[in-house]
Short mmCIF file of C-alpha atoms and ligand atoms in Angstrom, two decimals:
data_model
loop_
_atom_site.label_atom_id
_atom_site.label_comp_id
_atom_site.label_asym_id
_atom_site.label_seq_id
_atom_site.Cartn_x
_atom_site.Cartn_y
_atom_site.Cartn_z
CA MET A 1 -12.16 -7.64 -28.12
CA ARG A 2 -9.67 -5.79 -25.95
CA ILE A 3 -12.25 -3.43 -24.51
CA ARG A 4 -14.09 -6.37 -22.94
CA GLU A 5 -11.02 -7.41 -21.00
CA ILE A 6 -10.61 -3.86 -19.80
CA VAL A 7 -14.19 -3.62 -18.64
CA LYS A 8 -13.73 -6.94 -16.86
CA ALA A 9 -10.57 -5.73 -15.15
CA PHE A 10 -12.53 -2.75 -13.88
CA GLU A 11 -15.60 -4.78 -12.89
CA SER A 12 -14.95 -4.94 -9.17
CA TYR A 13 -14.15 -1.25 -8.95
CA LYS A 14 -16.95 0.55 -7.16
CA VAL A 15 -16.82 4.20 -6.18
CA VAL A 16 -18.63 5.09 -2.98
CA GLU A 17 -19.71 8.70 -3.08
CA GLY A 18 -22.01 10.64 -0.84
CA ASN A 19 -22.23 12.83 2.17
CA TYR A 20 -20.93 10.39 4.74
CA ARG A 21 -19.34 11.68 7.91
CA ILE A 22 -16.54 9.21 8.45
CA TRP A 23 -14.36 7.69 5.75
CA LEU A 24 -12.53 4.56 6.85
CA ASP A 25 -12.54 2.77 3.51
CA LYS A 26 -9.27 3.55 1.68
CA ASN A 27 -6.57 3.07 4.31
CA GLU A 28 -5.81 6.77 4.14
CA ASN A 29 -4.01 8.55 6.93
CA PRO A 30 -6.53 10.49 9.04
CA PHE A 31 -4.00 13.31 9.49
CA ASP A 32 -3.38 15.88 6.80
CA VAL A 33 0.01 17.61 6.71
CA PRO A 34 0.00 20.18 9.56
CA THR A 35 -0.59 23.78 8.46
CA GLU A 36 2.90 24.98 9.52
CA ILE A 37 4.51 22.33 7.34
CA LYS A 38 2.15 23.10 4.47
CA GLU A 39 3.20 26.74 4.70
CA GLU A 40 6.85 25.76 4.62
CA ILE A 41 6.10 23.60 1.55
CA PHE A 42 4.30 26.47 -0.23
CA GLU A 43 7.23 28.75 0.54
CA GLU A 44 9.65 26.22 -1.00
CA LEU A 45 7.40 25.71 -4.01
CA LYS A 46 7.79 29.40 -4.86
CA ASN A 47 11.35 28.59 -5.91
CA VAL A 48 10.43 25.60 -8.07
CA PRO A 49 10.39 26.53 -11.78
CA PHE A 50 7.09 25.45 -13.34
CA ASN A 51 8.30 26.01 -16.91
CA ARG A 52 10.95 23.28 -16.71
CA TYR A 53 10.47 19.52 -16.94
CA PRO A 54 11.28 17.57 -13.79
CA HIS A 55 14.70 15.94 -13.44
CA ILE A 56 14.66 13.13 -16.00
CA THR A 57 15.32 10.35 -13.49
CA ALA A 58 13.92 12.22 -10.47
CA ASP A 59 17.34 12.22 -8.81
CA PRO A 60 16.74 14.77 -6.04
CA LEU A 61 13.89 12.69 -4.57
CA ARG A 62 15.68 9.39 -5.21
CA GLU A 63 18.71 10.68 -3.35
CA ARG A 64 16.59 11.84 -0.44
CA ILE A 65 14.76 8.49 -0.17
CA ALA A 66 18.04 6.56 -0.48
CA GLU A 67 19.53 8.61 2.34
CA PHE A 68 16.42 8.03 4.46
CA LEU A 69 16.66 4.24 3.96
CA GLY A 70 20.44 3.89 3.98
CA PHE A 71 20.80 2.86 0.33
CA GLU A 72 22.21 4.48 -2.79
CA LYS A 73 20.14 6.49 -5.22
CA GLU A 74 20.87 3.74 -7.79
CA ASN A 75 18.75 1.39 -5.67
CA VAL A 76 15.65 3.58 -5.76
CA ILE A 77 13.07 4.49 -8.39
CA VAL A 78 10.06 6.72 -7.80
CA GLY A 79 6.70 6.37 -9.47
CA ASN A 80 3.36 8.11 -9.75
CA GLY A 81 2.13 6.13 -6.78
CA SER A 82 3.46 2.62 -6.33
CA ASP A 83 0.65 1.56 -8.64
CA GLU A 84 2.64 2.94 -11.58
CA LEU A 85 5.62 0.84 -10.53
CA ILE A 86 3.53 -2.35 -10.32
CA SER A 87 2.44 -1.87 -13.91
CA LEU A 88 6.04 -1.20 -15.03
CA LEU A 89 7.37 -4.24 -13.19
CA LEU A 90 4.95 -6.47 -15.06
CA LYS A 91 6.41 -5.26 -18.34
CA LEU A 92 10.00 -5.86 -17.27
CA PHE A 93 10.36 -9.57 -16.67
CA GLU A 94 10.06 -12.52 -18.97
CA GLY A 95 7.82 -15.41 -18.06
CA ASP A 96 4.26 -16.46 -18.70
CA HIS A 97 2.42 -15.84 -15.45
CA ILE A 98 2.46 -13.99 -12.19
CA VAL A 99 1.84 -15.51 -8.78
CA ILE A 100 -0.35 -13.86 -6.17
CA SER A 101 -1.76 -15.07 -2.86
CA SER A 102 -5.36 -14.08 -2.30
CA PRO A 103 -6.98 -12.37 -0.55
CA THR A 104 -4.64 -9.53 -1.42
CA PHE A 105 -4.30 -6.10 -3.02
CA GLY A 106 -6.45 -5.87 -6.15
CA MET A 107 -4.01 -3.97 -8.35
CA TYR A 108 -1.77 -7.00 -9.07
CA ASP A 109 -4.69 -8.82 -10.61
CA PHE A 110 -5.91 -5.64 -12.31
CA PHE A 111 -2.62 -4.89 -14.10
CA ALA A 112 -2.09 -8.55 -14.97
CA LYS A 113 -5.51 -8.69 -16.63
CA LEU A 114 -4.86 -5.46 -18.44
CA GLU A 115 -1.59 -6.83 -19.82
CA GLY A 116 -3.14 -10.20 -20.63
CA ILE A 117 -0.83 -12.03 -18.23
CA ASP A 118 -1.94 -15.34 -16.72
CA LEU A 119 -2.43 -15.28 -13.02
CA VAL A 120 -1.70 -18.15 -10.64
CA ASP A 121 -3.37 -17.73 -7.29
CA VAL A 122 -1.88 -19.67 -4.39
CA PRO A 123 -4.30 -18.61 -1.66
CA LEU A 124 -3.05 -17.68 1.78
CA ASP A 125 -3.77 -20.38 4.37
CA GLU A 126 -6.39 -20.04 7.11
CA ARG A 127 -4.00 -17.88 9.17
CA PHE A 128 -3.34 -15.80 6.04
CA LYS A 129 0.22 -17.10 5.71
CA LEU A 130 1.85 -17.87 2.35
CA GLN A 131 1.58 -21.42 1.07
CA ASN A 132 3.65 -23.22 -1.55
CA VAL A 133 4.18 -20.29 -3.94
CA GLU A 134 7.69 -21.64 -4.61
CA ASP A 135 6.10 -24.46 -6.64
CA TYR A 136 4.92 -21.92 -9.21
CA ALA A 137 8.16 -19.93 -9.47
CA GLU A 138 9.35 -21.56 -12.66
CA ASN A 139 8.83 -19.23 -15.59
CA ALA A 140 7.06 -16.68 -13.39
CA LYS A 141 7.26 -13.04 -14.45
CA ALA A 142 6.90 -12.13 -10.80
CA ILE A 143 5.76 -13.45 -7.46
CA PHE A 144 3.88 -10.89 -5.41
CA ILE A 145 4.16 -10.87 -1.63
CA CYS A 146 2.20 -8.21 0.21
CA SER A 147 3.44 -7.80 3.79
CA PRO A 148 1.66 -6.45 5.77
CA ASN A 149 -1.04 -7.80 3.52
CA ASN A 150 -3.99 -5.74 2.37
CA PRO A 151 -6.79 -6.57 3.39
CA THR A 152 -5.78 -9.08 6.09
CA GLY A 153 -3.24 -6.91 7.96
CA ASN A 154 -0.73 -9.66 8.80
CA THR A 155 2.92 -9.90 7.78
CA GLN A 156 4.80 -12.85 6.29
CA GLU A 157 7.82 -14.36 8.02
CA GLY A 158 11.28 -13.35 6.81
CA GLU A 159 12.27 -17.01 6.44
CA LYS A 160 9.38 -17.68 4.09
CA ILE A 161 10.23 -14.60 2.02
CA ILE A 162 13.81 -15.86 1.73
CA SER A 163 12.58 -19.29 0.69
CA VAL A 164 10.60 -17.67 -2.15
CA LEU A 165 13.61 -15.54 -3.12
CA GLU A 166 15.76 -18.66 -3.29
CA THR A 167 13.73 -19.85 -6.29
CA GLY A 168 15.40 -17.05 -8.26
CA ALA A 169 12.10 -15.76 -9.66
CA PRO A 170 11.51 -11.99 -9.47
CA VAL A 171 9.82 -11.29 -6.13
CA ILE A 172 7.86 -8.08 -5.63
CA LEU A 173 7.51 -7.44 -1.93
CA ASP A 174 4.84 -4.81 -1.34
CA GLU A 175 5.58 -2.97 1.89
CA ALA A 176 2.95 -0.23 1.52
CA TYR A 177 2.09 -0.53 5.23
CA ILE A 178 5.50 -1.40 6.64
CA GLU A 179 5.75 1.73 8.81
CA PHE A 180 2.92 0.32 10.96
CA ALA A 181 4.65 -3.06 11.35
CA GLU A 182 7.53 -4.47 13.38
CA GLY A 183 10.25 -4.90 10.80
CA SER A 184 11.00 -4.47 7.11
CA ASN A 185 12.70 -6.93 4.79
CA VAL A 186 14.10 -4.21 2.55
CA ASP A 187 17.70 -5.05 3.54
CA LEU A 188 17.33 -8.35 1.70
CA ILE A 189 17.93 -6.42 -1.53
CA ASN A 190 21.62 -6.51 -0.59
CA GLU A 191 21.60 -10.30 -0.87
CA TYR A 192 18.95 -10.97 -3.50
CA ASP A 193 18.96 -9.11 -6.77
CA ASN A 194 15.64 -10.74 -7.72
CA LEU A 195 13.92 -8.74 -4.97
CA ILE A 196 12.04 -5.48 -5.53
CA VAL A 197 10.47 -3.80 -2.52
CA LEU A 198 7.55 -1.44 -3.09
CA ARG A 199 6.85 1.45 -0.76
CA THR A 200 4.55 4.45 -0.86
CA PHE A 201 3.98 7.93 0.56
CA SER A 202 0.23 7.29 0.46
CA LYS A 203 -0.27 5.57 3.80
CA ALA A 204 2.03 6.35 6.75
CA PHE A 205 3.21 9.61 5.19
CA GLY A 206 -0.36 10.77 4.63
CA LEU A 207 0.25 11.88 1.04
CA ALA A 208 -2.23 9.73 -0.90
CA GLY A 209 -3.32 12.80 -2.86
CA ILE A 210 0.12 13.70 -4.17
CA ARG A 211 0.79 10.24 -5.73
CA VAL A 212 4.34 9.23 -4.94
CA GLY A 213 5.54 5.68 -4.49
CA TYR A 214 8.95 4.08 -4.81
CA ALA A 215 10.68 0.79 -5.35
CA VAL A 216 13.97 -0.40 -3.88
CA GLY A 217 16.04 -3.03 -5.62
CA SER A 218 19.34 -3.93 -7.21
CA GLU A 219 21.05 -1.28 -9.33
CA GLU A 220 20.52 -3.45 -12.37
CA ILE A 221 16.76 -3.81 -12.01
CA ILE A 222 16.29 -0.16 -11.07
CA ASN A 223 18.31 0.84 -14.11
CA TYR A 224 16.10 -1.28 -16.39
CA LEU A 225 12.98 0.13 -14.79
CA LEU A 226 14.21 3.67 -15.42
CA ARG A 227 14.57 2.83 -19.10
CA ILE A 228 10.94 1.79 -19.53
CA LYS A 229 9.39 4.37 -17.24
CA PRO A 230 7.69 7.39 -18.82
CA PRO A 231 10.33 9.97 -17.85
CA PHE A 232 8.10 12.71 -16.46
CA SER A 233 5.27 10.78 -14.85
CA LEU A 234 5.93 12.52 -11.53
CA ASN A 235 5.56 16.24 -11.33
CA VAL A 236 7.92 18.68 -9.60
CA ILE A 237 5.35 19.66 -6.99
CA SER A 238 4.66 16.14 -5.75
CA MET A 239 8.34 15.29 -5.67
CA LYS A 240 9.17 18.41 -3.69
CA ILE A 241 6.43 17.67 -1.17
CA ALA A 242 7.66 14.09 -0.69
CA GLU A 243 11.21 15.36 -0.16
CA LEU A 244 10.11 17.89 2.42
CA MET A 245 8.00 15.36 4.31
CA LEU A 246 11.05 13.16 4.75
CA ASP A 247 12.58 16.11 6.61
CA HIS A 248 9.62 15.97 8.97
CA TYR A 249 9.69 12.29 9.78
CA ASP A 250 9.25 13.15 13.48
CA VAL A 251 5.68 14.32 12.75
CA ILE A 252 5.01 11.23 10.62
CA LYS A 253 6.38 9.00 13.37
CA GLN A 254 4.03 10.57 15.93
CA ASN A 255 1.06 9.90 13.66
CA ILE A 256 2.19 6.32 13.11
CA ASN A 257 2.38 5.75 16.87
CA TYR A 258 -1.07 7.29 17.33
CA ILE A 259 -2.55 5.04 14.65
CA ILE A 260 -0.93 1.91 16.09
CA LYS A 261 -2.29 2.76 19.54
CA GLU A 262 -5.78 3.31 18.16
CA ARG A 263 -5.54 0.10 16.14
CA GLU A 264 -4.79 -1.89 19.27
CA ARG A 265 -7.60 -0.14 21.15
CA ILE A 266 -10.18 -1.12 18.52
CA TYR A 267 -8.72 -4.60 18.21
CA LYS A 268 -9.12 -5.22 21.95
CA GLU A 269 -12.77 -4.16 21.80
CA PHE A 270 -13.56 -6.67 19.05
CA LYS A 271 -10.98 -9.39 19.62
CA GLU A 272 -13.54 -12.07 18.89
CA TYR A 273 -14.18 -10.68 15.40
CA ALA A 274 -10.99 -8.83 14.44
CA TYR A 275 -7.74 -10.27 13.10
CA PRO A 276 -4.41 -9.02 14.50
CA SER A 277 -2.99 -6.32 12.23
CA GLU A 278 0.36 -4.72 11.58
CA ALA A 279 -1.12 -2.13 9.24
CA ASN A 280 -3.35 0.96 9.57
CA PHE A 281 -6.55 -1.08 9.22
CA LEU A 282 -8.32 -4.05 10.76
CA LEU A 283 -10.03 -6.95 9.07
CA MET A 284 -13.23 -7.88 10.91
CA ARG A 285 -15.54 -10.84 10.61
CA LEU A 286 -18.59 -8.61 10.85
CA ASN A 287 -21.20 -8.22 8.15
CA ALA A 288 -21.71 -4.60 9.18
CA TYR A 289 -21.08 -2.67 5.96
CA GLU A 290 -24.66 -1.49 5.40
CA PHE A 291 -25.28 -0.97 9.10
CA LEU A 292 -22.27 1.36 9.34
CA LEU A 293 -23.12 3.14 6.10
CA GLU A 294 -26.59 3.97 7.45
CA ARG A 295 -24.81 5.64 10.35
CA GLY A 296 -22.54 7.67 8.08
CA ILE A 297 -19.46 5.49 8.43
CA VAL A 298 -17.87 4.15 5.23
CA VAL A 299 -15.67 1.05 5.47
CA ARG A 300 -14.58 -1.48 2.84
CA LYS A 301 -16.94 -4.34 2.14
CA LEU A 302 -15.10 -7.51 1.19
CA GLY A 303 -16.22 -10.42 -0.93
CA GLY A 304 -15.16 -13.84 -2.15
CA ARG A 305 -13.49 -15.80 0.60
CA LEU A 306 -13.91 -12.77 2.88
CA ASP A 307 -17.62 -12.44 2.24
CA GLY A 308 -19.27 -11.02 5.35
CA HIS A 309 -16.05 -9.30 6.41
CA ILE A 310 -15.18 -5.61 6.49
CA ARG A 311 -11.87 -3.79 6.36
CA VAL A 312 -11.79 -0.79 8.63
CA THR A 313 -9.14 1.93 8.33
CA ILE A 314 -7.92 3.35 11.64
CA GLY A 315 -9.09 6.96 11.91
CA LYS A 316 -8.81 9.73 14.47
CA LYS A 317 -9.79 8.91 18.02
CA GLU A 318 -13.24 10.57 17.69
CA GLU A 319 -13.94 8.66 14.49
CA ASN A 320 -12.83 5.40 16.04
CA ASP A 321 -15.05 6.06 19.06
CA GLU A 322 -18.03 6.37 16.74
CA LEU A 323 -17.03 3.24 14.90
CA ILE A 324 -16.72 1.29 18.14
CA LYS A 325 -20.09 2.57 19.33
CA ALA A 326 -21.79 1.66 16.05
CA LEU A 327 -20.21 -1.80 15.93
CA LYS A 328 -21.32 -2.49 19.51
CA GLU A 329 -24.86 -1.55 18.50
CA PHE A 330 -24.54 -3.85 15.52
CA LEU A 331 -23.52 -6.73 17.74
CA GLU A 332 -26.48 -6.09 20.05
CA VAL A 333 -29.09 -6.15 17.28
CA LYS A 334 -27.43 -8.94 15.37
C1 PLP B 401 -2.34 1.57 -0.87
C2 PLP B 401 -1.50 0.49 -1.39
C3 PLP B 401 -0.47 0.76 -2.29
C4 PLP B 401 -0.12 2.16 -2.62
O1 PLP B 401 -0.63 2.67 -3.73
P1 PLP B 401 -0.17 4.10 -4.24
O2 PLP B 401 -0.34 3.95 -5.70
O3 PLP B 401 1.27 4.33 -3.86
O4 PLP B 401 -1.08 5.09 -3.59
C5 PLP B 401 0.33 -0.28 -2.73
N1 PLP B 401 0.13 -1.52 -2.30
C6 PLP B 401 -0.84 -1.81 -1.41
C7 PLP B 401 -0.97 -3.19 -0.90
C8 PLP B 401 -1.69 -0.82 -0.95
O5 PLP B 401 -2.67 -1.13 -0.09
#
């Protein structure tokens, strides 16, 4: 029965609720939009008609993102979070399986299960680098590459990404955390029309609550995606906010630099247990989930191959200080 598959797809999904002081579990940005910018946004929203449907292909925001990245609007599609785009992409391509490399973002597996698509897992190696995914490219609906990878934090080399693209299979490169990393591979869309790059406003832009993500790819693929996308899945308010935040990239950039600095500070403290990261979180080989929770700090507990590990989102300095203090205590009593 279908419902059983759905329940199974949801199985690993646990909501942590409670009166905890410090939330470092969802890779959110610790900084909300500054009040002055919020006021500017509210002022602008006064002029947005609420009685009208949004632009049918969300052109104003697509144009703004394209300008920001140096592409054309035809290369960009926006979604209700990049999660919506993942689910659409799985409906677009022919093939009988998708390829993922665990440990990685859970939504690929989730949407595949929901759609009844077979999943081939080619696990990342011991340094969390991609292995022989090319061998499973034939008849693949899509090959997912998450770089920087959630939850390990590392990136994949450009050469390897090209080698996967050379198979000709659709490659979905998830760059949700790219703003915290050294370099993007988004320009490869100019050479490979089997490449789709996913981005989001949820992490570096600090807009997880407004739900806007986007994909960059060839005109052809974007055009097909637009045809199967529910036309009004993004609302006018969210789109306007995303547009306005692109005008304030200087503020975003400052926050990104702050988070990177804090990431490196925490990493240095726990070098022995932490993996190098190019994202806004650190993977740590510390079985400290319950210990931290007792002290009001929520992080992500990992399982499977990463049993006994935690994923810690980089917070504000004060929050990170408390995390460092608590983890040092943990190491003393361990
Ligand atoms: C957070 C995250 C996303 C973004 O999801 P949204 O739906 O845009 O909030 C996408 N991919 C990865 C790997 C993520 O960690």
